[in-house]
Amino acid sequence: MATAPFLPYGKQLIEDDDVAAVAEALRGDFLTTGPSVTAFEEAFAARVGARHAISCANGTAALHMTALALGLKAGDRTIVPAITFLATANCARYVGAEVTFADVDPSTALMTDASMEDALARAGSAAKAVYPVHMNGQTADMAAISKRARKRGLAIVEDACHALGGAYRDADGPEAPVGSCRHSDMAIFSFHPVKIIASGEGGMVTTNDGTLAARLRRERNHGMVREPSLFEDKDQAFGPDGSANPWYYEMPEPGFNYRLTDIHAALGLSQLKKLDRFAARRRELVALYDRALAAYVPVIRPLSRTPHDTPGWHLYVALIDFARAGVDRGACMRAMAKDGVGSQVHYLPLHRQPYYRGRYGAMSLPGAERYYAEALSLPLSAQMTGDDVERVVRALAAALGLDNRTDKGRR
Ligand SMILES: *Cc1c(COP(=O)(O)O)cnc(C)c1O
């Protein structure tokens, strides 16, 4: 066992055709803003069933672009679940807006209709947008959340970084892929190597709204406008014969350079073709974990399963009663690492990050606190085998003193 390779909690699966796709992009005429970017965006939009897909440098840039496209600004507030990656909240701060943290269901880490309602009561009329997060790969109850958000006139942006390959199965219509924006204005994704498909760094925003899509494309590229019909300054824009000056572009508002390169897009496109296989493999591994860990209930419990979706699993989270096991989580993680098994905690509740605690004061969100106390992400990636799952479960059981071998030694 000691000689088996270290199993990280998440890792990309790169195959020969991925390498070939990147090599081909490198030999092409464009390293950025070229055909691979367009092809990736078109294939992504088609796969998730959205009208528009706008690629960008990473998932954080995608979030920032949504805040810009919605025109969020100082005095506005976004509603963000307390259990998510930093960037879901930070994107509001990038544009001067504030964040109101919503509590989550401790058995799923998802914001609920009720916890959103509670956050809205605290945010008051400053609330302008809600950012539900599909933690671990299960979707928030978007039908309920969007109904409440629409009633309040809020924009809805799904942070779908964890749920690519998943689908909504709610009562509002036939099954629809995550990213189709059935219940939202925009959805965002990341192609960081630990995510479901990898492009190195990379992100995507999907939307069915043409106006938002045009704004997102502009934010991604310095705020530049090249379409003559949109030029404001006719004197500078057009020549004596009335045709647009060939060099001319204009900038109504500054944007950013958040472009994805063709090198990254070529990898993303190649990986996207494998999404169904990767997602199916992750579902199989999740089922194997569930079966193997069932022996350790109630110390180890699986997440509750949401009824309204088919998950696109990013993480396998076990909920562990460390107090009952009598083992500190840090010690458990270190013991597993010594056995060659990586693990991680997703995430420290954002209201406990020094920056947000300093800005908004200490607060109590008991669902998020409880989830945080129990969550441990175990290795999950498309190249893992059934033997790998068994190895992880053995290492976890040993670290918690739950296996027979250590039972004799320790008690
Ligand atoms: C990964 C992730 C992000 C950020 O994506 P990057 O590509 O790393 O910038 C944002 N939100 C969630 C939930 C994520 O998992």
PDB file of N, CA and C in Angstrom, residues 83 104-110 135-136 138 286 289-290 293-306 313 315-325 327 329 332 336 343-347 366-378 393 396-397 400 402:
ATOM      1  N   ILE A  83     -21.438  28.399   2.426  1.00  0.00           N
ATOM      2  CA  ILE A  83     -20.519  27.320   2.033  1.00  0.00           C
ATOM      3  C   ILE A  83     -20.319  27.379   0.529  1.00  0.00           C
ATOM      4  N   VAL A 104     -27.038  27.237   4.938  1.00  0.00           N
ATOM      5  CA  VAL A 104     -27.219  26.078   4.051  1.00  0.00           C
ATOM      6  C   VAL A 104     -27.807  24.923   4.848  1.00  0.00           C
ATOM      7  N   ASP A 105     -28.366  23.981   4.113  1.00  0.00           N
ATOM      8  CA  ASP A 105     -28.814  22.715   4.702  1.00  0.00           C
ATOM      9  C   ASP A 105     -27.561  21.931   5.120  1.00  0.00           C
ATOM     10  N   PRO A 106     -27.422  21.584   6.411  1.00  0.00           N
ATOM     11  CA  PRO A 106     -26.189  20.921   6.859  1.00  0.00           C
ATOM     12  C   PRO A 106     -25.998  19.531   6.260  1.00  0.00           C
ATOM     13  N   SER A 107     -27.021  18.958   5.664  1.00  0.00           N
ATOM     14  CA  SER A 107     -26.879  17.610   5.103  1.00  0.00           C
ATOM     15  C   SER A 107     -26.560  17.631   3.611  1.00  0.00           C
ATOM     16  N   THR A 108     -26.584  18.834   2.981  1.00  0.00           N
ATOM     17  CA  THR A 108     -26.236  18.944   1.560  1.00  0.00           C
ATOM     18  C   THR A 108     -25.283  20.095   1.256  1.00  0.00           C
ATOM     19  N   ALA A 109     -25.166  21.060   2.162  1.00  0.00           N
ATOM     20  CA  ALA A 109     -24.412  22.306   1.948  1.00  0.00           C
ATOM     21  C   ALA A 109     -25.073  23.223   0.926  1.00  0.00           C
ATOM     22  N   LEU A 110     -26.328  22.975   0.602  1.00  0.00           N
ATOM     23  CA  LEU A 110     -27.015  23.809  -0.382  1.00  0.00           C
ATOM     24  C   LEU A 110     -27.854  24.898   0.293  1.00  0.00           C
ATOM     25  N   MET A 135     -23.268  22.925  -4.713  1.00  0.00           N
ATOM     26  CA  MET A 135     -22.157  22.341  -3.953  1.00  0.00           C
ATOM     27  C   MET A 135     -22.014  20.839  -4.197  1.00  0.00           C
ATOM     28  N   ASN A 136     -20.812  20.459  -4.467  1.00  0.00           N
ATOM     29  CA  ASN A 136     -20.388  19.058  -4.625  1.00  0.00           C
ATOM     30  C   ASN A 136     -20.910  18.416  -5.907  1.00  0.00           C
ATOM     31  N   GLN A 138     -24.524  18.514  -6.554  1.00  0.00           N
ATOM     32  CA  GLN A 138     -25.984  18.514  -6.459  1.00  0.00           C
ATOM     33  C   GLN A 138     -26.472  19.958  -6.644  1.00  0.00           C
ATOM     34  N   VAL A 286     -19.104   7.341  -6.871  1.00  0.00           N
ATOM     35  CA  VAL A 286     -19.928   7.806  -5.747  1.00  0.00           C
ATOM     36  C   VAL A 286     -20.758   6.645  -5.198  1.00  0.00           C
ATOM     37  N   TYR A 289     -18.485   4.402  -3.173  1.00  0.00           N
ATOM     38  CA  TYR A 289     -18.209   5.010  -1.858  1.00  0.00           C
ATOM     39  C   TYR A 289     -19.409   4.822  -0.921  1.00  0.00           C
ATOM     40  N   ASP A 290     -20.595   5.120  -1.454  1.00  0.00           N
ATOM     41  CA  ASP A 290     -21.797   5.024  -0.615  1.00  0.00           C
ATOM     42  C   ASP A 290     -21.927   3.621  -0.034  1.00  0.00           C
ATOM     43  N   LEU A 293     -19.016   2.857   2.524  1.00  0.00           N
ATOM     44  CA  LEU A 293     -19.052   3.640   3.777  1.00  0.00           C
ATOM     45  C   LEU A 293     -20.284   3.320   4.612  1.00  0.00           C
ATOM     46  N   ALA A 294     -21.256   2.636   4.018  1.00  0.00           N
ATOM     47  CA  ALA A 294     -22.487   2.318   4.760  1.00  0.00           C
ATOM     48  C   ALA A 294     -22.176   1.499   6.018  1.00  0.00           C
ATOM     49  N   ALA A 295     -21.061   0.781   6.000  1.00  0.00           N
ATOM     50  CA  ALA A 295     -20.668  -0.036   7.151  1.00  0.00           C
ATOM     51  C   ALA A 295     -20.324   0.829   8.366  1.00  0.00           C
ATOM     52  N   TYR A 296     -20.087   2.116   8.168  1.00  0.00           N
ATOM     53  CA  TYR A 296     -19.592   2.963   9.261  1.00  0.00           C
ATOM     54  C   TYR A 296     -20.614   3.975   9.760  1.00  0.00           C
ATOM     55  N   VAL A 297     -21.887   3.836   9.282  1.00  0.00           N
ATOM     56  CA  VAL A 297     -22.956   4.666   9.844  1.00  0.00           C
ATOM     57  C   VAL A 297     -23.094   4.298  11.314  1.00  0.00           C
ATOM     58  N   PRO A 298     -23.274   5.218  12.257  1.00  0.00           N
ATOM     59  CA  PRO A 298     -23.556   6.638  12.050  1.00  0.00           C
ATOM     60  C   PRO A 298     -22.339   7.556  12.140  1.00  0.00           C
ATOM     61  N   VAL A 299     -21.139   6.990  12.359  1.00  0.00           N
ATOM     62  CA  VAL A 299     -19.970   7.887  12.461  1.00  0.00           C
ATOM     63  C   VAL A 299     -19.727   8.578  11.113  1.00  0.00           C
ATOM     64  N   ILE A 300     -19.872   7.801  10.030  1.00  0.00           N
ATOM     65  CA  ILE A 300     -19.715   8.369   8.687  1.00  0.00           C
ATOM     66  C   ILE A 300     -21.065   8.284   7.979  1.00  0.00           C
ATOM     67  N   ARG A 301     -21.531   9.429   7.480  1.00  0.00           N
ATOM     68  CA  ARG A 301     -22.817   9.453   6.747  1.00  0.00           C
ATOM     69  C   ARG A 301     -22.598  10.084   5.373  1.00  0.00           C
ATOM     70  N   PRO A 302     -23.366   9.636   4.387  1.00  0.00           N
ATOM     71  CA  PRO A 302     -23.291  10.301   3.081  1.00  0.00           C
ATOM     72  C   PRO A 302     -24.078  11.611   3.122  1.00  0.00           C
ATOM     73  N   LEU A 303     -23.861  12.466   2.146  1.00  0.00           N
ATOM     74  CA  LEU A 303     -24.718  13.650   1.981  1.00  0.00           C
ATOM     75  C   LEU A 303     -26.150  13.185   1.749  1.00  0.00           C
ATOM     76  N   SER A 304     -27.118  13.999   2.139  1.00  0.00           N
ATOM     77  CA  SER A 304     -28.495  13.748   1.712  1.00  0.00           C
ATOM     78  C   SER A 304     -28.573  13.980   0.209  1.00  0.00           C
ATOM     79  N   ARG A 305     -29.436  13.199  -0.457  1.00  0.00           N
ATOM     80  CA  ARG A 305     -29.555  13.326  -1.906  1.00  0.00           C
ATOM     81  C   ARG A 305     -30.754  14.207  -2.251  1.00  0.00           C
ATOM     82  N   THR A 306     -30.494  15.149  -3.135  1.00  0.00           N
ATOM     83  CA  THR A 306     -31.551  16.060  -3.566  1.00  0.00           C
ATOM     84  C   THR A 306     -32.491  15.327  -4.528  1.00  0.00           C
ATOM     85  N   TRP A 313     -21.255  15.049 -10.238  1.00  0.00           N
ATOM     86  CA  TRP A 313     -20.426  15.089  -9.019  1.00  0.00           C
ATOM     87  C   TRP A 313     -19.054  15.686  -9.253  1.00  0.00           C
ATOM     88  N   LEU A 315     -17.246  16.579  -6.107  1.00  0.00           N
ATOM     89  CA  LEU A 315     -16.576  16.101  -4.893  1.00  0.00           C
ATOM     90  C   LEU A 315     -17.359  14.943  -4.293  1.00  0.00           C
ATOM     91  N   TYR A 316     -16.634  14.045  -3.615  1.00  0.00           N
ATOM     92  CA  TYR A 316     -17.323  13.081  -2.756  1.00  0.00           C
ATOM     93  C   TYR A 316     -17.093  13.514  -1.318  1.00  0.00           C
ATOM     94  N   VAL A 317     -18.153  13.979  -0.687  1.00  0.00           N
ATOM     95  CA  VAL A 317     -18.044  14.454   0.696  1.00  0.00           C
ATOM     96  C   VAL A 317     -18.668  13.431   1.632  1.00  0.00           C
ATOM     97  N   ALA A 318     -17.894  13.019   2.615  1.00  0.00           N
ATOM     98  CA  ALA A 318     -18.427  12.205   3.714  1.00  0.00           C
ATOM     99  C   ALA A 318     -18.671  13.144   4.894  1.00  0.00           C
ATOM    100  N   LEU A 319     -19.808  12.964   5.551  1.00  0.00           N
ATOM    101  CA  LEU A 319     -20.086  13.725   6.773  1.00  0.00           C
ATOM    102  C   LEU A 319     -19.670  12.847   7.941  1.00  0.00           C
ATOM    103  N   ILE A 320     -18.740  13.355   8.726  1.00  0.00           N
ATOM    104  CA  ILE A 320     -18.105  12.517   9.748  1.00  0.00           C
ATOM    105  C   ILE A 320     -18.298  13.133  11.131  1.00  0.00           C
ATOM    106  N   ASP A 321     -18.763  12.321  12.049  1.00  0.00           N
ATOM    107  CA  ASP A 321     -18.910  12.748  13.440  1.00  0.00           C
ATOM    108  C   ASP A 321     -17.567  12.504  14.136  1.00  0.00           C
ATOM    109  N   PHE A 322     -16.677  13.494  13.989  1.00  0.00           N
ATOM    110  CA  PHE A 322     -15.314  13.316  14.508  1.00  0.00           C
ATOM    111  C   PHE A 322     -15.317  13.185  16.023  1.00  0.00           C
ATOM    112  N   ALA A 323     -16.243  13.884  16.686  1.00  0.00           N
ATOM    113  CA  ALA A 323     -16.303  13.809  18.152  1.00  0.00           C
ATOM    114  C   ALA A 323     -16.641  12.383  18.583  1.00  0.00           C
ATOM    115  N   ARG A 324     -17.614  11.796  17.904  1.00  0.00           N
ATOM    116  CA  ARG A 324     -18.023  10.428  18.230  1.00  0.00           C
ATOM    117  C   ARG A 324     -16.879   9.435  17.993  1.00  0.00           C
ATOM    118  N   ALA A 325     -16.115   9.690  16.926  1.00  0.00           N
ATOM    119  CA  ALA A 325     -14.960   8.828  16.634  1.00  0.00           C
ATOM    120  C   ALA A 325     -13.817   9.107  17.610  1.00  0.00           C
ATOM    121  N   VAL A 327     -11.616  11.446  17.235  1.00  0.00           N
ATOM    122  CA  VAL A 327     -10.426  11.773  16.432  1.00  0.00           C
ATOM    123  C   VAL A 327     -10.577  13.186  15.893  1.00  0.00           C
ATOM    124  N   ARG A 329     -10.104  16.164  13.231  1.00  0.00           N
ATOM    125  CA  ARG A 329     -10.127  16.088  11.760  1.00  0.00           C
ATOM    126  C   ARG A 329      -8.731  16.256  11.158  1.00  0.00           C
ATOM    127  N   CYS A 332      -6.897  13.108  11.505  1.00  0.00           N
ATOM    128  CA  CYS A 332      -7.453  12.133  10.554  1.00  0.00           C
ATOM    129  C   CYS A 332      -6.875  12.373   9.162  1.00  0.00           C
ATOM    130  N   MET A 336      -4.445   9.823   7.035  1.00  0.00           N
ATOM    131  CA  MET A 336      -4.799   9.360   5.686  1.00  0.00           C
ATOM    132  C   MET A 336      -3.691   9.698   4.693  1.00  0.00           C
ATOM    133  N   SER A 343      -7.161  14.389   1.113  1.00  0.00           N
ATOM    134  CA  SER A 343      -8.524  14.789   1.488  1.00  0.00           C
ATOM    135  C   SER A 343      -8.501  16.306   1.655  1.00  0.00           C
ATOM    136  N   GLN A 344      -9.673  16.901   1.747  1.00  0.00           N
ATOM    137  CA  GLN A 344      -9.738  18.358   1.872  1.00  0.00           C
ATOM    138  C   GLN A 344     -11.078  18.716   2.521  1.00  0.00           C
ATOM    139  N   VAL A 345     -11.182  19.946   2.978  1.00  0.00           N
ATOM    140  CA  VAL A 345     -12.444  20.413   3.561  1.00  0.00           C
ATOM    141  C   VAL A 345     -12.972  21.545   2.677  1.00  0.00           C
ATOM    142  N   HIS A 346     -14.167  21.346   2.127  1.00  0.00           N
ATOM    143  CA  HIS A 346     -14.784  22.354   1.250  1.00  0.00           C
ATOM    144  C   HIS A 346     -16.090  22.818   1.886  1.00  0.00           C
ATOM    145  N   TYR A 347     -16.174  23.957   2.521  1.00  0.00           N
ATOM    146  CA  TYR A 347     -15.147  24.962   2.669  1.00  0.00           C
ATOM    147  C   TYR A 347     -15.296  25.565   4.066  1.00  0.00           C
ATOM    148  N   PRO A 366     -26.016  28.377  11.600  1.00  0.00           N
ATOM    149  CA  PRO A 366     -25.805  27.046  12.205  1.00  0.00           C
ATOM    150  C   PRO A 366     -25.723  25.902  11.202  1.00  0.00           C
ATOM    151  N   GLY A 367     -26.456  25.995  10.093  1.00  0.00           N
ATOM    152  CA  GLY A 367     -26.381  24.924   9.097  1.00  0.00           C
ATOM    153  C   GLY A 367     -24.988  24.844   8.490  1.00  0.00           C
ATOM    154  N   ALA A 368     -24.442  26.008   8.135  1.00  0.00           N
ATOM    155  CA  ALA A 368     -23.104  26.065   7.548  1.00  0.00           C
ATOM    156  C   ALA A 368     -22.051  25.595   8.551  1.00  0.00           C
ATOM    157  N   GLU A 369     -22.223  26.004   9.822  1.00  0.00           N
ATOM    158  CA  GLU A 369     -21.265  25.613  10.864  1.00  0.00           C
ATOM    159  C   GLU A 369     -21.251  24.088  11.034  1.00  0.00           C
ATOM    160  N   ARG A 370     -22.464  23.521  11.030  1.00  0.00           N
ATOM    161  CA  ARG A 370     -22.542  22.080  11.256  1.00  0.00           C
ATOM    162  C   ARG A 370     -21.961  21.312  10.073  1.00  0.00           C
ATOM    163  N   TYR A 371     -22.290  21.762   8.872  1.00  0.00           N
ATOM    164  CA  TYR A 371     -21.722  21.100   7.680  1.00  0.00           C
ATOM    165  C   TYR A 371     -20.196  21.169   7.732  1.00  0.00           C
ATOM    166  N   TYR A 372     -19.699  22.349   8.029  1.00  0.00           N
ATOM    167  CA  TYR A 372     -18.247  22.554   8.059  1.00  0.00           C
ATOM    168  C   TYR A 372     -17.580  21.641   9.084  1.00  0.00           C
ATOM    169  N   ALA A 373     -18.221  21.438  10.218  1.00  0.00           N
ATOM    170  CA  ALA A 373     -17.638  20.611  11.281  1.00  0.00           C
ATOM    171  C   ALA A 373     -17.517  19.145  10.851  1.00  0.00           C
ATOM    172  N   GLU A 374     -18.365  18.718   9.924  1.00  0.00           N
ATOM    173  CA  GLU A 374     -18.441  17.283   9.599  1.00  0.00           C
ATOM    174  C   GLU A 374     -17.878  16.907   8.237  1.00  0.00           C
ATOM    175  N   ALA A 375     -17.717  17.888   7.340  1.00  0.00           N
ATOM    176  CA  ALA A 375     -17.418  17.550   5.942  1.00  0.00           C
ATOM    177  C   ALA A 375     -15.966  17.143   5.740  1.00  0.00           C
ATOM    178  N   LEU A 376     -15.764  16.093   4.957  1.00  0.00           N
ATOM    179  CA  LEU A 376     -14.429  15.730   4.491  1.00  0.00           C
ATOM    180  C   LEU A 376     -14.553  15.231   3.049  1.00  0.00           C
ATOM    181  N   SER A 377     -13.840  15.916   2.138  1.00  0.00           N
ATOM    182  CA  SER A 377     -13.864  15.515   0.724  1.00  0.00           C
ATOM    183  C   SER A 377     -12.831  14.414   0.511  1.00  0.00           C
ATOM    184  N   LEU A 378     -13.293  13.274  -0.001  1.00  0.00           N
ATOM    185  CA  LEU A 378     -12.427  12.134  -0.286  1.00  0.00           C
ATOM    186  C   LEU A 378     -12.064  12.147  -1.771  1.00  0.00           C
ATOM    187  N   VAL A 393     -11.335   4.091   1.602  1.00  0.00           N
ATOM    188  CA  VAL A 393     -12.227   3.756   2.709  1.00  0.00           C
ATOM    189  C   VAL A 393     -11.431   3.067   3.831  1.00  0.00           C
ATOM    190  N   LEU A 396      -9.478   5.780   5.610  1.00  0.00           N
ATOM    191  CA  LEU A 396     -10.353   6.626   6.429  1.00  0.00           C
ATOM    192  C   LEU A 396     -10.783   5.880   7.698  1.00  0.00           C
ATOM    193  N   ALA A 397     -11.189   4.630   7.523  1.00  0.00           N
ATOM    194  CA  ALA A 397     -11.631   3.842   8.676  1.00  0.00           C
ATOM    195  C   ALA A 397     -10.487   3.684   9.676  1.00  0.00           C
ATOM    196  N   LEU A 400      -9.862   6.857  11.573  1.00  0.00           N
ATOM    197  CA  LEU A 400     -10.909   7.145  12.558  1.00  0.00           C
ATOM    198  C   LEU A 400     -10.967   6.070  13.643  1.00  0.00           C
ATOM    199  N   LEU A 402     -11.849   2.989  13.199  1.00  0.00           N
ATOM    200  CA  LEU A 402     -13.080   2.219  13.006  1.00  0.00           C
ATOM    201  C   LEU A 402     -12.820   0.815  12.469  1.00  0.00           C
TER     202      LEU A 402
END
